[in-house]
Coordinates of N, CA and C in Angstrom, one line a residue:
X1 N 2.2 -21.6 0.9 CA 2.4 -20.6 -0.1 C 3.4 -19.5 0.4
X2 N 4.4 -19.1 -0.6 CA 5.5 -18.0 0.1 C 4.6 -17.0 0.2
X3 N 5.1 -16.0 1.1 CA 4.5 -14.5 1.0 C 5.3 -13.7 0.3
X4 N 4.6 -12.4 0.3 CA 4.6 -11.8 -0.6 C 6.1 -11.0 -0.3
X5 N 6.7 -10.8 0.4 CA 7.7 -10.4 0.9 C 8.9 -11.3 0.6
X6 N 8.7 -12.4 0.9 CA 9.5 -13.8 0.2 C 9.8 -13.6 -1.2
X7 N 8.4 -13.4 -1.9 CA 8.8 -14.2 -3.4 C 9.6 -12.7 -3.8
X8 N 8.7 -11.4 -3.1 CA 9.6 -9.7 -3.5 C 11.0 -10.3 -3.6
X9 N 11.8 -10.5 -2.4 CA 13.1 -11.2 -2.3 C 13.9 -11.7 -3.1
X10 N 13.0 -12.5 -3.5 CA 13.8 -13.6 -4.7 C 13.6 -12.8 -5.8
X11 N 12.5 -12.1 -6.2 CA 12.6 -11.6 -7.5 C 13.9 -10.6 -7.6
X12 N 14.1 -10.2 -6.5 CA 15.1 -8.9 -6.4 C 16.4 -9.7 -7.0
X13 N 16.7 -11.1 -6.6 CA 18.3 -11.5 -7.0 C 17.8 -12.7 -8.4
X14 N 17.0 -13.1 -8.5 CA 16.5 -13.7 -10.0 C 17.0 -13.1 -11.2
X15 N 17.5 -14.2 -11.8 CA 18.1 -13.8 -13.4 C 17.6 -14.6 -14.4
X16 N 17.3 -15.5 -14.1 CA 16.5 -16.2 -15.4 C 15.2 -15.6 -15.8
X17 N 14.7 -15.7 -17.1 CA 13.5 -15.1 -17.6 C 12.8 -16.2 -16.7
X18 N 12.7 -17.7 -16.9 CA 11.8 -18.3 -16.5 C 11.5 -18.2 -14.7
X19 N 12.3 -18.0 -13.9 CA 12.2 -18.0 -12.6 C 11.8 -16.7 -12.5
X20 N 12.1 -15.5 -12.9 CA 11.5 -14.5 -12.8 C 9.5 -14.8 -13.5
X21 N 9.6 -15.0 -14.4 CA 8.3 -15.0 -15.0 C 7.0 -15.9 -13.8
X22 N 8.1 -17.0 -13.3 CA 7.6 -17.7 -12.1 C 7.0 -16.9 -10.5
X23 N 7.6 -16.2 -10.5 CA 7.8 -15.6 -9.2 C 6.7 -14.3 -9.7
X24 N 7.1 -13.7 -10.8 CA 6.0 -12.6 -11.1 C 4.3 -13.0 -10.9
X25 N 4.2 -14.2 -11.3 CA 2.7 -15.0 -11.3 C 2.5 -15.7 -9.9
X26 N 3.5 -15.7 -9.0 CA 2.8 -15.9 -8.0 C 3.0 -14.5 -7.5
X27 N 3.4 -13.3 -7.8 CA 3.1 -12.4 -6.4 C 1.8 -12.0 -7.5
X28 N 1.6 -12.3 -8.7 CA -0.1 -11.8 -9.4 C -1.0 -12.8 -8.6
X29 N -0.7 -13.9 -8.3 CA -1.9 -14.5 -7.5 C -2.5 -14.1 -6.5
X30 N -1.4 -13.6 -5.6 CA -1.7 -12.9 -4.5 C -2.2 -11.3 -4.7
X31 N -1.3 -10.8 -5.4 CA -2.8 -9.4 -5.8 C -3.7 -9.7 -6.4
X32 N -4.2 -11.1 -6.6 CA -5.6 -10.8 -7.7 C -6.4 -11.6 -6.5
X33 N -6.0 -12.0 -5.4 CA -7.2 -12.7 -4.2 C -7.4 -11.3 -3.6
X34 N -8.4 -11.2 -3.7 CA -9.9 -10.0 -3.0 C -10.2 -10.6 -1.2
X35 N -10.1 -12.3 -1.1 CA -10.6 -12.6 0.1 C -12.0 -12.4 0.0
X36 N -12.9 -12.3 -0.5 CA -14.3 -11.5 -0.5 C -14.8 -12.1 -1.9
X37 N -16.2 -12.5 -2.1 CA -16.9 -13.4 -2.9 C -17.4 -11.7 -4.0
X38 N -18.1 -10.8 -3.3 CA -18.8 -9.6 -3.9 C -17.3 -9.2 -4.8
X39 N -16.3 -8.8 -4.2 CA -15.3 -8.6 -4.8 C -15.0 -9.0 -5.6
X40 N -14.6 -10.2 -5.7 CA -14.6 -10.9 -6.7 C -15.4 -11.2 -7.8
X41 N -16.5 -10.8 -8.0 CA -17.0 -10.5 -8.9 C -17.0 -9.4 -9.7
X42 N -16.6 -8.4 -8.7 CA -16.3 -6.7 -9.4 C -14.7 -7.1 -10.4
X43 N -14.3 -7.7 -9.6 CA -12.7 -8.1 -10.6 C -12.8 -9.1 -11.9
X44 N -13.7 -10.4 -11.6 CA -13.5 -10.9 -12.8 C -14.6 -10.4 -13.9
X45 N -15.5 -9.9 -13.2 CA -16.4 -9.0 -14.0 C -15.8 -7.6 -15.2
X46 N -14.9 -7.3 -14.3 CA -14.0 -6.2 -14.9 C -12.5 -6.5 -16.0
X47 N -12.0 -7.9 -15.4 CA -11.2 -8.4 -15.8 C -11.8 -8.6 -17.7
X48 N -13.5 -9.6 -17.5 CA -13.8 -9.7 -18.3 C -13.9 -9.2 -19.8
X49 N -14.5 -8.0 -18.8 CA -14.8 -6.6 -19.9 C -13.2 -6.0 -20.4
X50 N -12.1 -6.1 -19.6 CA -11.3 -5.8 -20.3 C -10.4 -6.4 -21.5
X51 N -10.7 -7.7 -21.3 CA -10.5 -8.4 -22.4 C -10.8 -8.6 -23.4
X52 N -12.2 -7.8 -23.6 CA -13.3 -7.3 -24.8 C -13.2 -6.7 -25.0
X53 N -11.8 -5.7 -24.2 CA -12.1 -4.2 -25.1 C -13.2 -3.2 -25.0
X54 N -14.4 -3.9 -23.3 CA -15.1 -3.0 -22.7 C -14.6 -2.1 -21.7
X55 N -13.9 -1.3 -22.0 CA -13.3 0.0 -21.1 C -14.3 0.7 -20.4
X56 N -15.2 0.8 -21.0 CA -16.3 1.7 -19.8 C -16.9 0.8 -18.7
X57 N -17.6 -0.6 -19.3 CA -17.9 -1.4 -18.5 C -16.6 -1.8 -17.5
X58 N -15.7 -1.8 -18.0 CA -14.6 -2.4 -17.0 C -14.1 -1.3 -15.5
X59 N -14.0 0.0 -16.4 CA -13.8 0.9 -15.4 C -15.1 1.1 -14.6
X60 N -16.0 0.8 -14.4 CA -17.3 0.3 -14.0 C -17.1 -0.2 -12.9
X61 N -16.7 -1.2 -13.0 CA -16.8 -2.7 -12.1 C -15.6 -2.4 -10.9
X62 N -14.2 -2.1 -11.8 CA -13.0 -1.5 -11.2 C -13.4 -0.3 -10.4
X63 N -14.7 0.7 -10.7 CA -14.8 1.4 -9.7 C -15.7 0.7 -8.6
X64 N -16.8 0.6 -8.4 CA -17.0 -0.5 -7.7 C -16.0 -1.4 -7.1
X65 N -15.0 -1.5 -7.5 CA -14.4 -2.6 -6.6 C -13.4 -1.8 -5.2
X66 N -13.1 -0.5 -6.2 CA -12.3 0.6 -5.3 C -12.9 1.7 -4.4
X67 N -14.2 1.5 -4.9 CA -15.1 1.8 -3.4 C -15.5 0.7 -2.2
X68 N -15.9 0.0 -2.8 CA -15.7 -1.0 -1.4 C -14.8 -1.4 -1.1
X69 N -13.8 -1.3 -1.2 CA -12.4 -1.9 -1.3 C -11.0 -1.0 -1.8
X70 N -11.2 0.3 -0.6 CA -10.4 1.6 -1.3 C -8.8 0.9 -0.6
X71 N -8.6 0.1 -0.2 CA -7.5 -0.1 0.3 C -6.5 -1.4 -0.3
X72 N -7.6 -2.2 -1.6 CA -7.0 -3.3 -2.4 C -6.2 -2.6 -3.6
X73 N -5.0 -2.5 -3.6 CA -4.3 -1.5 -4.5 C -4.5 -2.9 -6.2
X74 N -4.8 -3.7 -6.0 CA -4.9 -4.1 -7.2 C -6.2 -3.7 -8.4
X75 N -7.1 -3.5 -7.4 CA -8.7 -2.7 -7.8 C -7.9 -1.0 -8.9
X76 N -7.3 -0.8 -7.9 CA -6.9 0.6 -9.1 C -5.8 0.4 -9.7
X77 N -5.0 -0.5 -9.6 CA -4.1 -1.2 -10.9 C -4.9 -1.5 -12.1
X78 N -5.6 -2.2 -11.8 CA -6.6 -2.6 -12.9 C -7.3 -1.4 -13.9
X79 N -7.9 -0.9 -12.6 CA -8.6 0.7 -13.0 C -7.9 1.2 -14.0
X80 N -6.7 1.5 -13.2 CA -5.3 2.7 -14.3 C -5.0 1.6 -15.8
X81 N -5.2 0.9 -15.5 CA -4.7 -0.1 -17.2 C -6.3 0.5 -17.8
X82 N -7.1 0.1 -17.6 CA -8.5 0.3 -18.1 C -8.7 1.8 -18.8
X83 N -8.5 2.4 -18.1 CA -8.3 4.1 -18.2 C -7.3 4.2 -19.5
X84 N -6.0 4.1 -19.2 CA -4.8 4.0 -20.3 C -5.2 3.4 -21.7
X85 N -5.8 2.2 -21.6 CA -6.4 1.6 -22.6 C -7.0 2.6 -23.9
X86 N -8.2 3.1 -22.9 CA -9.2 4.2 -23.2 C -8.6 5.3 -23.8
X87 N -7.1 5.9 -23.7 CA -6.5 6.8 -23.6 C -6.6 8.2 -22.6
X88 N -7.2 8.1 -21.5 CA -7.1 8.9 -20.2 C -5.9 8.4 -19.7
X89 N -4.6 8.9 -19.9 CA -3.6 9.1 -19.4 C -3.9 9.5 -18.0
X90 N -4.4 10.8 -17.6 CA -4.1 11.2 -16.5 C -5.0 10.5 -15.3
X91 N -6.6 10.0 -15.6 CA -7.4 9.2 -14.5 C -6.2 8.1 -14.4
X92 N -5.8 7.9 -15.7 CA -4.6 6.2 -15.3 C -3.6 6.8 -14.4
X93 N -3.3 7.9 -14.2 CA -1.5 8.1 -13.6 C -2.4 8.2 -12.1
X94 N -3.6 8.9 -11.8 CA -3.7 8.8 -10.7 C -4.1 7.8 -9.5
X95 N -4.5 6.9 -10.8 CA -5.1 5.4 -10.2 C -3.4 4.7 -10.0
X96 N -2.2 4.7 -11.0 CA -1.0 4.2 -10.9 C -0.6 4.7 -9.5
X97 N -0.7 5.8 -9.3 CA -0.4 6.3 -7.7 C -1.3 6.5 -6.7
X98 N -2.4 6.2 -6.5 CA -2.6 5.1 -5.5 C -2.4 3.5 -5.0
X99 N -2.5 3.1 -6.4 CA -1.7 1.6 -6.4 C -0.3 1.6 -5.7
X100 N 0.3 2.4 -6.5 CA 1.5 2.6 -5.7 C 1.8 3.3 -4.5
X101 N 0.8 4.0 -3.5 CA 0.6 4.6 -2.2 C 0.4 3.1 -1.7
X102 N -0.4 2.2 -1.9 CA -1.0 1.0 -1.4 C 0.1 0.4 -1.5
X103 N 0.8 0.1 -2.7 CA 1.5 -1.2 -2.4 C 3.3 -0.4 -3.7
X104 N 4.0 -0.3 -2.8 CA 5.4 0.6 -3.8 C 5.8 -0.2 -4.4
X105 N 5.8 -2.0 -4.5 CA 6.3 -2.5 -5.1 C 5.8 -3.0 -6.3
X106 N 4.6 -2.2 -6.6 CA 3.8 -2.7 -7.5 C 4.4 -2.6 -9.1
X107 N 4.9 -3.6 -9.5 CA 5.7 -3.7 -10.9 C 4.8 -3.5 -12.2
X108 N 3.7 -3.7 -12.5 CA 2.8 -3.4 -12.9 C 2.6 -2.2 -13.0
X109 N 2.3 -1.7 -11.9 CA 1.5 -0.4 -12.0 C 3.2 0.8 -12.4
X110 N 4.0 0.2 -11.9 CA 5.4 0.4 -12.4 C 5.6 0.6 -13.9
X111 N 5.8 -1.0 -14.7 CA 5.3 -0.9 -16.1 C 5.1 0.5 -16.6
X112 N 3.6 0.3 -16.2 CA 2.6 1.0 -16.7 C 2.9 2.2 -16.9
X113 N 3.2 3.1 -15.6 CA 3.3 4.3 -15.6 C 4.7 4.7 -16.6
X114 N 5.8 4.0 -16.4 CA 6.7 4.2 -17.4 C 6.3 4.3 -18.9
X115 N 4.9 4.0 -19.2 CA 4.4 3.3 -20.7 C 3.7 4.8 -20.9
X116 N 3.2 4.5 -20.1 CA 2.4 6.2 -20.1 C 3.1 7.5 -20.4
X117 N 4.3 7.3 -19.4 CA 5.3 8.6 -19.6 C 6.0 8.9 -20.8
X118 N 6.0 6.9 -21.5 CA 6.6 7.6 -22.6 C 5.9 8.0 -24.0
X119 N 4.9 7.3 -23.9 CA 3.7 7.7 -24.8 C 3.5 9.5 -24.9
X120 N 3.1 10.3 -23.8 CA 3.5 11.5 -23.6 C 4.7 11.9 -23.6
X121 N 5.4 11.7 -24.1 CA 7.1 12.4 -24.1 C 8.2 12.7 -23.2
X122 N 7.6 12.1 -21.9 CA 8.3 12.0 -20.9 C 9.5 11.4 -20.5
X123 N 10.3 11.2 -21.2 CA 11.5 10.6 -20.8 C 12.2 10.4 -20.1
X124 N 12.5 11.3 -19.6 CA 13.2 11.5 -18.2 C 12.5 11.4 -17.0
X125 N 11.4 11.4 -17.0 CA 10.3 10.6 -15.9 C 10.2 9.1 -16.3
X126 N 10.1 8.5 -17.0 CA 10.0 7.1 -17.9 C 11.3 6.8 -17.0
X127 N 11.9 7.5 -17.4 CA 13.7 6.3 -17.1 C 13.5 6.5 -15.3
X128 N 13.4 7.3 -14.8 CA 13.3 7.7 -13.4 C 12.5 6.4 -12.8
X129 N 11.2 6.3 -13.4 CA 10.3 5.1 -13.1 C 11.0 3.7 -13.4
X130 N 11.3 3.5 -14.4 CA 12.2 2.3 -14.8 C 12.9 1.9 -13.8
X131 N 13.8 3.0 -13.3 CA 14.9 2.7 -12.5 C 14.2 2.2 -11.2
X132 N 13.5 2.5 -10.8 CA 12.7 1.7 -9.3 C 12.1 0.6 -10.0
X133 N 11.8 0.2 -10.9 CA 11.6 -0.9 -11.2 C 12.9 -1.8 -11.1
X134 N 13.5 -1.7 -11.7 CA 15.2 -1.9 -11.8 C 15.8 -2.4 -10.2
X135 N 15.2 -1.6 -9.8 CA 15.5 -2.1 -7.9 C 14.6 -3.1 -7.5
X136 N 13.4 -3.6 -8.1 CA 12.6 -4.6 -7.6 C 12.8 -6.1 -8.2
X137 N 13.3 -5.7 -9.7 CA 14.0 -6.8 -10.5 C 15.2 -6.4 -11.4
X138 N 16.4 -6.4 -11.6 CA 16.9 -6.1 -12.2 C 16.8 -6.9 -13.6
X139 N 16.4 -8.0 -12.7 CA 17.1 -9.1 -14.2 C 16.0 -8.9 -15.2
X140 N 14.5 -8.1 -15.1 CA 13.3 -8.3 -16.0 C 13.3 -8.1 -17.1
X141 N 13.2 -9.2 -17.7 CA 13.3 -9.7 -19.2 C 13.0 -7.6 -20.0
X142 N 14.0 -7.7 -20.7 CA 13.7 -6.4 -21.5 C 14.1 -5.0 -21.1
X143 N 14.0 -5.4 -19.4 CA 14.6 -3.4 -19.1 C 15.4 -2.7 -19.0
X144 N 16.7 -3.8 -19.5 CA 17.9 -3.6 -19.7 C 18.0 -2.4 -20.8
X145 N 17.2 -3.3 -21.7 CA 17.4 -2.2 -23.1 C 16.2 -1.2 -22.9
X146 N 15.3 -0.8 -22.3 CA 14.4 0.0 -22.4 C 15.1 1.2 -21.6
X147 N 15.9 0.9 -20.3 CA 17.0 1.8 -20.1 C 17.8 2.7 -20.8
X148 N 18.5 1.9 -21.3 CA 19.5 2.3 -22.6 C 19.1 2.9 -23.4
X149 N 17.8 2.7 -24.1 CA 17.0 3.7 -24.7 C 16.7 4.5 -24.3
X150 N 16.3 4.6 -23.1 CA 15.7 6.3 -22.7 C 17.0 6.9 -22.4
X151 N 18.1 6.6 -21.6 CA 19.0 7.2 -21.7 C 20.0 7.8 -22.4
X152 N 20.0 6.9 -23.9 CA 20.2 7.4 -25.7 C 19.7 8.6 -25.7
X153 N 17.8 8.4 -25.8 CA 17.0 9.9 -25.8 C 17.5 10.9 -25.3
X154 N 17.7 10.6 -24.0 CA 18.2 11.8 -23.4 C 19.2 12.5 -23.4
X155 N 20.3 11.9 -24.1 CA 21.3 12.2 -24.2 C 21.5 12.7 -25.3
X156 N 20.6 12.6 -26.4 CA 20.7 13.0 -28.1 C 20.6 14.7 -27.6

C-alpha cells in the first residue's frame, strides 16, 4: 500500500480527473482506518447517522471518537462536516482547524472550510483557502473555476 506521503506526491503533479479521483480514495482510506475496533465503531456509527441526516446523533459518536482519539484528525473532519450540515458554522471552523493542526494537508477539511467561508460572505478568506488547496492539487476537478470566481467577486 503507498503511503500517505507518496500518494500526497502524486496528487500534487496529477491531471486527470480519474487519477486524481483515484489517489483522493486512497489517501480517504487511509484517514478513515482508526487501527482500533472501539473506534471504529464511533466512525461508522457516525458515518451512519450522517447519511440519515442524524446530525446530533452523528456529532455524538464523532465526539466520542475525538475524545478517545484527540489526535485522529479524521474524527474532527467528520465532526466539522456534521456540525456545517446542522448549520453551526463556527463549532465546524473549529473542528476544520484542528483537523488541519493534525493533518495540513487535509483537502477535505480544506473543501469545507472554503464552503463555509463562502456561505458566510467571505471571499477573500474562501479564495485564500482555495489557494492551499491549489498547492495540494492543482489539477482538482473544478477549482480552477471556483478560483476565478472568487477572484471576479473580489474584484467587482
Amino acid at each position: 500500500m503507498d503511503s500517505l506521503d507518496d500518494l500526497f506526491s502524486r496528487l500534487r503533479v496529477a491531471t486527470s480527473p480519474t487519477e486524481i479521483e483515484a489517489l483522493q480514495d486512497g489517501i480517504w482510506q487511509l484517514w478513515l482506518t482508526t487501527n482500533h475496533p472501539l473506534l471504529d465503531k464511533h466512525l461508522e456509527a457516525g458515518m451512519r447517522a450522517l447519511s440519515a441526516e442524524e446530525y446530533t446523533v452523528a456529532i455524538a459518536e464523532f465526539t466520542e471518537l475525538t475524545t478517545a482519539s484527540p489526535e485522529y484528525a479524521e474524527g474532527w473532519n467528520k465532526r466539522a462536516t456534521a456540525y456545517y450540515l446542522r448549520g453551526e458554522f463556527n463549532a465546524a471552523l473549529r473542528d476544520v482547524r484542528e483537523t488541519l493542526r493534525l493533518e495540513p494537508r487535509h483537502f477535505g477539511a480544506l473543501s469545507g472550510w472554503a464552503a463555509i467561508l463562502r456561505t458566510i460572505g467571505d471571499n477573500r478568506g474562501a479564495l485564500l483557502v482555495l489557494q492551499r488547496l491549489e498547492k495540494l492539487c492543482p489539477g482538482w476537478p473544478g477549482l480552477q473555476n471556483q478560483l476565478r470566481s472568487l477572484r471576479d467577486a473580489l474584484e467587482e
